[in-house]
Coordinates of C-alpha atoms in Angstrom, one line a residue:
M1 CA 105.4 -59.6 62.3
R2 CA 104.3 -61.3 59.0
T3 CA 103.7 -58.7 55.8
P4 CA 101.3 -59.0 53.3
L5 CA 102.4 -59.9 49.5
K6 CA 104.4 -56.9 48.4
P7 CA 103.4 -55.6 45.0
L8 CA 106.5 -56.4 43.3
A9 CA 108.6 -58.5 45.5
R10 CA 112.4 -57.9 45.2
R11 CA 113.7 -60.9 43.4
G12 CA 111.0 -60.5 40.6
L13 CA 112.4 -57.2 39.6
L14 CA 115.6 -58.5 38.2
T15 CA 114.2 -58.8 34.6
G16 CA 113.1 -54.9 35.1
T17 CA 112.4 -52.6 32.2
L18 CA 116.1 -53.3 30.2
G19 CA 115.8 -57.5 29.5
S20 CA 118.0 -59.4 28.7
A21 CA 117.0 -59.8 25.4
A22 CA 117.1 -56.3 24.9
L23 CA 120.6 -55.7 25.9
F24 CA 121.8 -58.5 24.3
A25 CA 120.1 -57.3 20.3
A26 CA 121.0 -53.6 20.9
G27 CA 124.8 -55.0 21.4
G28 CA 125.4 -51.9 23.7
A29 CA 126.5 -51.8 27.1
L30 CA 127.1 -56.0 27.6
A31 CA 129.5 -55.8 24.6
G32 CA 132.1 -54.2 25.7
C33 CA 131.9 -55.1 29.5
G34 CA 134.8 -57.4 29.5
T35 CA 137.5 -55.8 27.4
K36 CA 140.7 -55.3 28.4
A37 CA 140.2 -51.2 28.9
A38 CA 137.2 -51.8 31.0
T39 CA 139.2 -53.9 33.5
Q40 CA 140.8 -52.7 36.5
T41 CA 143.2 -54.3 38.4
E42 CA 143.9 -53.9 42.6
E43 CA 147.5 -52.2 41.9
G44 CA 146.3 -50.2 39.1
C45 CA 142.8 -48.6 41.0
K46 CA 143.7 -47.3 44.2
S47 CA 140.8 -46.3 46.5
E48 CA 141.3 -44.3 49.8
D49 CA 139.3 -45.0 53.0
L50 CA 138.0 -42.1 54.9
S51 CA 136.1 -44.0 57.2
A52 CA 138.2 -42.6 59.9
S53 CA 137.0 -39.1 59.9
E54 CA 134.0 -39.6 57.7
K55 CA 131.2 -41.3 59.6
K56 CA 129.2 -41.7 57.1
L57 CA 128.2 -44.3 54.2
A58 CA 126.2 -44.6 51.1
F59 CA 124.2 -47.7 50.4
A60 CA 122.7 -48.8 47.3
N61 CA 120.3 -51.6 47.5
W62 CA 117.0 -52.8 45.8
P63 CA 113.4 -52.0 46.8
Q64 CA 111.4 -53.5 49.3
Y65 CA 114.7 -55.5 50.9
L66 CA 115.3 -53.5 54.2
D67 CA 113.0 -53.3 57.0
V68 CA 110.2 -50.5 57.3
D69 CA 108.4 -49.7 60.4
E70 CA 104.8 -50.6 60.4
K71 CA 103.7 -47.7 62.1
D72 CA 106.0 -45.0 60.0
E73 CA 107.1 -45.9 57.0
S74 CA 110.2 -43.5 57.2
K75 CA 112.1 -45.3 59.8
R76 CA 113.9 -49.0 59.3
P77 CA 114.7 -50.2 62.4
T78 CA 117.5 -52.2 62.4
L79 CA 119.1 -49.0 60.1
D80 CA 118.2 -46.8 62.7
A81 CA 119.4 -48.7 65.1
F82 CA 122.8 -49.1 63.5
F83 CA 123.2 -45.4 63.5
K84 CA 122.6 -45.3 67.3
K85 CA 125.5 -48.2 67.5
T86 CA 127.7 -46.9 65.4
G87 CA 127.4 -43.2 64.7
I88 CA 127.7 -43.9 61.2
Q89 CA 125.4 -41.9 59.0
V90 CA 123.2 -43.7 56.4
T91 CA 122.6 -42.4 53.0
Y92 CA 120.2 -45.5 52.1
T93 CA 119.0 -45.8 48.4
E94 CA 116.6 -47.8 46.5
D95 CA 118.0 -47.4 43.0
I96 CA 118.8 -51.1 42.0
N97 CA 115.7 -52.3 40.0
D98 CA 117.9 -54.6 37.3
N99 CA 121.4 -56.2 37.5
N100 CA 121.8 -54.7 33.8
E101 CA 120.2 -51.5 34.2
F102 CA 122.4 -50.9 37.4
F103 CA 125.5 -52.0 35.5
G104 CA 124.5 -49.5 32.7
K105 CA 124.9 -46.8 35.6
V106 CA 128.2 -47.3 37.0
Q107 CA 130.2 -49.1 34.3
N108 CA 131.7 -46.2 32.8
Q109 CA 132.8 -44.6 36.1
L110 CA 134.3 -48.3 37.4
A111 CA 135.8 -48.9 34.2
A112 CA 137.6 -45.7 34.4
C113 CA 138.4 -46.1 38.1
Q114 CA 136.0 -43.4 39.1
S115 CA 133.7 -43.4 42.0
T116 CA 130.0 -44.1 41.5
G117 CA 129.0 -42.4 44.9
R118 CA 128.2 -45.8 46.4
D119 CA 129.9 -47.3 49.0
L120 CA 128.1 -50.6 49.0
M121 CA 125.9 -52.4 46.7
V122 CA 124.1 -55.3 46.6
L123 CA 124.0 -57.2 43.5
T124 CA 122.9 -60.8 42.4
D125 CA 125.8 -63.4 41.9
W126 CA 126.2 -63.7 38.1
M127 CA 126.6 -59.6 38.0
A128 CA 128.9 -59.9 41.2
A129 CA 131.0 -62.2 39.7
R130 CA 130.9 -60.1 36.4
M131 CA 132.1 -57.7 38.0
I132 CA 134.6 -59.3 40.4
R133 CA 135.8 -60.7 37.1
L134 CA 136.4 -57.1 35.7
G135 CA 138.4 -56.0 38.6
W136 CA 135.8 -53.2 40.1
I137 CA 135.4 -54.7 43.7
Q138 CA 137.5 -53.7 47.0
K139 CA 138.6 -56.5 48.7
L140 CA 137.2 -56.5 52.6
D141 CA 139.1 -56.9 55.4
K142 CA 138.2 -60.2 57.2
A143 CA 139.5 -59.3 60.7
K144 CA 136.5 -56.1 60.6
L145 CA 134.3 -59.3 59.9
P146 CA 134.3 -61.8 62.9
N147 CA 130.2 -61.8 62.6
V148 CA 130.3 -63.4 59.1
E149 CA 133.4 -65.4 59.4
A150 CA 131.5 -67.0 62.9
N151 CA 127.9 -67.0 61.1
L152 CA 127.9 -67.0 57.5
L153 CA 125.9 -70.2 56.5
P154 CA 128.8 -73.2 55.0
S155 CA 126.8 -73.5 51.8
L156 CA 127.1 -69.7 50.7
R157 CA 131.2 -70.0 51.4
N158 CA 133.9 -70.5 48.7
R159 CA 131.6 -70.1 45.8
A160 CA 133.2 -70.4 42.5
F161 CA 133.7 -66.4 42.1
D162 CA 134.7 -65.8 45.3
S163 CA 136.5 -68.7 46.7
D164 CA 138.7 -67.2 49.6
N165 CA 135.4 -65.4 50.7
Q166 CA 136.5 -61.4 50.6
L167 CA 134.8 -59.7 48.3
A168 CA 131.2 -61.1 48.0
V169 CA 128.8 -61.4 51.3
P170 CA 125.3 -62.5 50.7
W171 CA 122.6 -60.1 51.9
Q172 CA 119.6 -62.3 51.0
S173 CA 119.1 -65.9 49.4
G174 CA 117.0 -67.5 47.5
L175 CA 115.6 -70.8 45.8
A176 CA 114.0 -71.2 42.5
C177 CA 111.5 -73.6 42.8
L178 CA 108.4 -75.3 41.9
A179 CA 105.1 -73.8 43.1
Y180 CA 101.5 -75.1 42.6
N181 CA 97.6 -74.1 43.5
A182 CA 96.2 -76.9 45.1
R183 CA 92.8 -75.9 44.3
V184 CA 93.3 -76.0 40.4
T185 CA 95.9 -79.3 40.4
K186 CA 97.1 -82.4 42.3
E187 CA 100.5 -82.3 43.7
I188 CA 103.5 -81.7 41.7
R189 CA 106.7 -83.3 42.4
T190 CA 109.4 -83.2 39.8
V191 CA 110.2 -80.3 36.6
D192 CA 109.3 -83.3 34.0
E193 CA 105.7 -83.3 35.7
L194 CA 105.6 -79.3 35.2
L195 CA 106.9 -79.7 31.8
T196 CA 104.7 -83.0 30.2
R197 CA 101.7 -83.5 32.7
P198 CA 99.1 -83.6 30.0
D199 CA 96.4 -81.6 32.5
L200 CA 99.1 -78.6 33.4
K201 CA 99.6 -78.4 29.5
G202 CA 98.7 -74.1 29.0
K203 CA 98.7 -74.1 32.7
V204 CA 102.0 -73.7 33.5
T205 CA 104.8 -70.8 33.9
A206 CA 108.4 -70.3 33.9
L207 CA 110.9 -67.9 34.2
S208 CA 112.7 -65.5 32.4
E209 CA 115.6 -65.5 34.3
M210 CA 118.0 -68.0 32.3
R211 CA 119.9 -69.3 35.8
D212 CA 117.3 -70.0 37.3
T213 CA 115.2 -71.8 34.6
M214 CA 117.9 -73.8 32.7
G215 CA 119.6 -74.7 36.5
L216 CA 116.5 -76.8 37.2
L217 CA 116.3 -78.3 34.3
L218 CA 119.5 -79.0 34.1
Q219 CA 119.2 -80.8 37.4
S220 CA 116.3 -82.6 36.2
N221 CA 118.5 -84.0 33.6
G222 CA 120.8 -85.0 36.2
H223 CA 123.6 -82.6 35.9
D224 CA 125.2 -80.2 37.5
P225 CA 124.2 -76.4 37.2
S226 CA 127.1 -75.5 38.7
N227 CA 129.9 -77.4 36.4
F228 CA 128.1 -78.0 33.2
T229 CA 128.9 -78.3 29.4
T230 CA 127.7 -77.0 26.4
A231 CA 126.0 -80.0 25.0
Q232 CA 124.4 -80.7 29.1
F233 CA 123.2 -77.7 28.6
D234 CA 122.0 -77.8 24.9
D235 CA 120.3 -81.1 26.0
A236 CA 118.7 -79.5 29.1
L237 CA 117.5 -76.4 26.3
N238 CA 116.0 -79.1 24.2
K239 CA 113.2 -80.0 26.9
L240 CA 112.5 -76.6 27.5
K241 CA 112.1 -76.1 23.5
K242 CA 109.7 -79.2 23.3
A243 CA 107.4 -77.8 26.4
V244 CA 107.0 -74.4 24.5
D245 CA 106.5 -76.1 21.0
S246 CA 103.8 -78.5 22.7
K247 CA 102.5 -75.2 24.7
Q248 CA 102.5 -77.0 27.9
I249 CA 104.0 -73.4 29.4
R250 CA 101.6 -70.4 28.7
K251 CA 104.7 -67.8 29.1
F252 CA 107.7 -66.7 31.0
T253 CA 107.4 -64.3 33.2
G254 CA 109.2 -62.4 36.0
N255 CA 107.2 -62.3 39.3
D256 CA 104.1 -61.4 37.6
Y257 CA 103.1 -65.3 38.1
A258 CA 102.4 -64.5 41.4
P259 CA 98.8 -63.2 41.3
D260 CA 98.1 -65.4 38.5
L261 CA 99.2 -68.1 40.4
A262 CA 96.7 -66.8 43.4
K263 CA 94.0 -66.7 41.6
G264 CA 94.5 -70.2 39.6
D265 CA 94.8 -68.6 36.4
I266 CA 98.0 -70.9 35.9
A267 CA 98.1 -74.1 38.0
A268 CA 101.7 -74.4 38.7
C269 CA 105.2 -72.9 37.5
I270 CA 109.0 -72.3 38.5
A271 CA 108.7 -70.2 41.4
W272 CA 110.8 -67.9 44.0
S273 CA 111.0 -68.8 47.4
G274 CA 110.0 -65.5 49.0
D275 CA 106.9 -65.0 46.5
V276 CA 105.7 -68.2 47.8
V277 CA 106.8 -67.6 51.5
Q278 CA 104.6 -64.6 51.1
L279 CA 101.5 -66.2 48.6
G280 CA 101.3 -69.0 51.4
F281 CA 100.8 -66.1 54.1
E282 CA 97.5 -65.5 52.2
D283 CA 96.3 -68.7 51.1
E284 CA 97.3 -72.2 52.6
K285 CA 96.3 -73.9 48.7
I286 CA 99.9 -72.3 47.6
K287 CA 102.0 -75.2 48.0
F288 CA 105.9 -75.0 47.3
V289 CA 107.5 -77.7 45.8
A290 CA 111.9 -78.9 46.0
P291 CA 111.6 -81.0 43.1
E292 CA 113.4 -84.4 43.7
S293 CA 116.4 -83.8 41.4
G294 CA 117.1 -80.3 43.5
V295 CA 116.9 -76.6 43.7
M296 CA 118.9 -73.6 42.4
L297 CA 120.4 -71.3 45.4
W298 CA 120.9 -67.6 44.3
S299 CA 122.1 -64.7 46.4
D300 CA 122.0 -61.2 46.7
N301 CA 125.4 -60.0 47.7
M302 CA 126.8 -56.9 49.9
L303 CA 129.8 -55.7 47.9
V304 CA 132.2 -52.5 48.1
P305 CA 133.2 -51.0 44.4
N306 CA 136.7 -49.2 43.5
K307 CA 136.7 -45.6 44.9
A308 CA 134.3 -45.9 47.4
T309 CA 136.0 -44.0 50.0
H310 CA 133.8 -45.7 53.1
R311 CA 134.6 -48.9 53.0
A312 CA 135.5 -49.8 56.9
N313 CA 132.1 -48.1 57.6
A314 CA 131.0 -50.5 55.1
E315 CA 132.3 -53.4 56.5
E316 CA 131.0 -52.6 59.9
M317 CA 127.7 -52.9 58.3
I318 CA 128.0 -56.2 56.8
N319 CA 129.5 -57.2 60.1
Y320 CA 126.8 -55.9 61.9
Y321 CA 123.9 -57.6 60.0
Y322 CA 125.6 -60.8 60.6
D323 CA 125.0 -60.6 64.7
P324 CA 122.0 -63.5 64.4
A325 CA 119.3 -60.7 66.1
V326 CA 119.3 -58.0 63.8
A327 CA 119.5 -61.1 60.7
A328 CA 116.3 -62.3 62.4
Q329 CA 115.3 -58.9 62.6
L330 CA 115.8 -58.3 58.5
A331 CA 114.6 -61.9 57.8
A332 CA 111.3 -61.4 59.3
Y333 CA 110.3 -58.7 57.1
V334 CA 111.5 -59.3 53.4
N335 CA 111.0 -63.2 54.0
Y336 CA 113.9 -64.6 52.0
I337 CA 116.7 -67.5 53.1
C338 CA 118.8 -66.0 56.0
P339 CA 122.2 -66.4 55.4
V340 CA 123.1 -65.8 59.2
K341 CA 123.3 -69.3 61.6
G342 CA 121.9 -68.8 64.9
A343 CA 119.1 -66.8 63.5
Q344 CA 116.8 -69.3 63.5
A345 CA 116.9 -69.2 67.3
E346 CA 116.5 -65.0 67.9
M347 CA 113.6 -65.9 65.0
E348 CA 111.9 -67.7 67.6
K349 CA 111.4 -64.6 69.8
I350 CA 110.2 -62.7 66.5
D351 CA 107.8 -65.3 64.9
P352 CA 107.5 -69.2 65.8
D353 CA 105.8 -69.8 62.5
L354 CA 108.7 -67.5 60.2
A355 CA 111.5 -69.7 62.6
Q356 CA 109.9 -73.1 61.2
N357 CA 109.5 -71.8 57.6
P358 CA 111.7 -73.8 55.7
L359 CA 111.9 -71.1 52.5
I360 CA 113.3 -68.6 55.3
F361 CA 115.9 -71.4 56.9
P362 CA 116.3 -74.4 55.2
D363 CA 117.4 -77.6 56.6
E364 CA 120.1 -79.5 55.6
A365 CA 118.4 -81.9 53.6
M366 CA 117.0 -78.9 51.8
L367 CA 120.5 -77.1 51.4
S368 CA 121.8 -80.6 50.2
K369 CA 119.6 -80.4 47.4
S370 CA 120.6 -76.7 46.0
K371 CA 123.4 -76.0 43.6
A372 CA 124.4 -72.2 42.8
F373 CA 124.5 -71.7 38.6
M374 CA 127.7 -71.7 37.3
A375 CA 129.7 -68.7 37.3
L376 CA 130.4 -67.4 33.3
D377 CA 132.7 -65.8 31.6
E378 CA 131.8 -63.3 28.9
K379 CA 131.7 -65.4 26.0
Q380 CA 129.5 -68.0 27.8
E381 CA 127.4 -65.5 29.4
K382 CA 126.3 -64.0 25.9
E383 CA 126.6 -67.5 23.9
Y384 CA 124.0 -69.1 26.7
E385 CA 121.7 -65.8 27.1
S386 CA 121.2 -65.6 23.1
K387 CA 120.3 -69.7 22.9
F388 CA 117.7 -69.3 26.0
Q389 CA 115.6 -66.0 24.8
Q390 CA 115.5 -67.6 21.3
V391 CA 113.7 -70.9 22.9
I392 CA 111.6 -68.2 25.4
G393 CA 110.6 -65.8 22.6
A394 CA 111.9 -63.0 24.2

């Protein structure tokens, strides 16, 4: 069943109330996150698994990122079915509203090799990479994840921060793309059009999420956002600065661009695919554009933190959500890219229109144009974020 545009879509929560600029300016939580004292090793921080004797699991996720029964919002159909199938009681909390904010919640415990009280958590690629770099994430047993091994999309395998696919399993994925309102402007095809076309001046927004906006600009310059140099980043940043200085870009946003685009207050923008899907349900004049130079692919990943005591139960649930029928049921609600092969055929039984939606089930042509942003070390992360925040005026 199609759902109406949600008040605050999941991807738009990424910037949250503790934006990157504030954190970097404060020099607080991020400053010490990569220090030697905070880093753990598999040998030095061992975790005991009590799954055999305790049929329970604590699962931390983002708001509006799990299917809900339309008639009874206290029910979560796929999660309820998992309990009936396995007997594992899941305590589900929507306590992740921002990657950096959540990092602040758990960093002291994980840095000290202590339990966070969570067995499974969902974090975006770059934050997953940071926690993996710090040695805070348990390795998964591939033998217990046959559905993941069989059904994970090829485009999401062997990522730079998890080259052996043993630490992070995509929950949902999405694209950073372009969008426009056909009621107020003609078609756009490229990032350069967005940033320079005279009729769009002052009617454009871009995303305050550095990796998505800069990834698209890097691609527009012919560079690979999954493997770029500082000079290439600076070149793309200069292009962005020109668009800011010329007033082509009105502002940088989280997903609060969505109502402005729907109303025609802005004509075009850098957008997230999940928002465009939902807006398109309400208004066919809201158009998605995969720029000719490419799109940015991101994922939110299931991770088992150190000292979580129910890893095997978590693995059972991860494997369950990689059953194509279950994955299709979830995707029909959240409207992001489903990372599970075979789910598209199952979606035909639920909603044939959704099964043909390229923003939920991209074809190979679109996936071949997609890139994930390069995994950054702590020094690069601070440098690039600082430069980006200076240009966008955050």
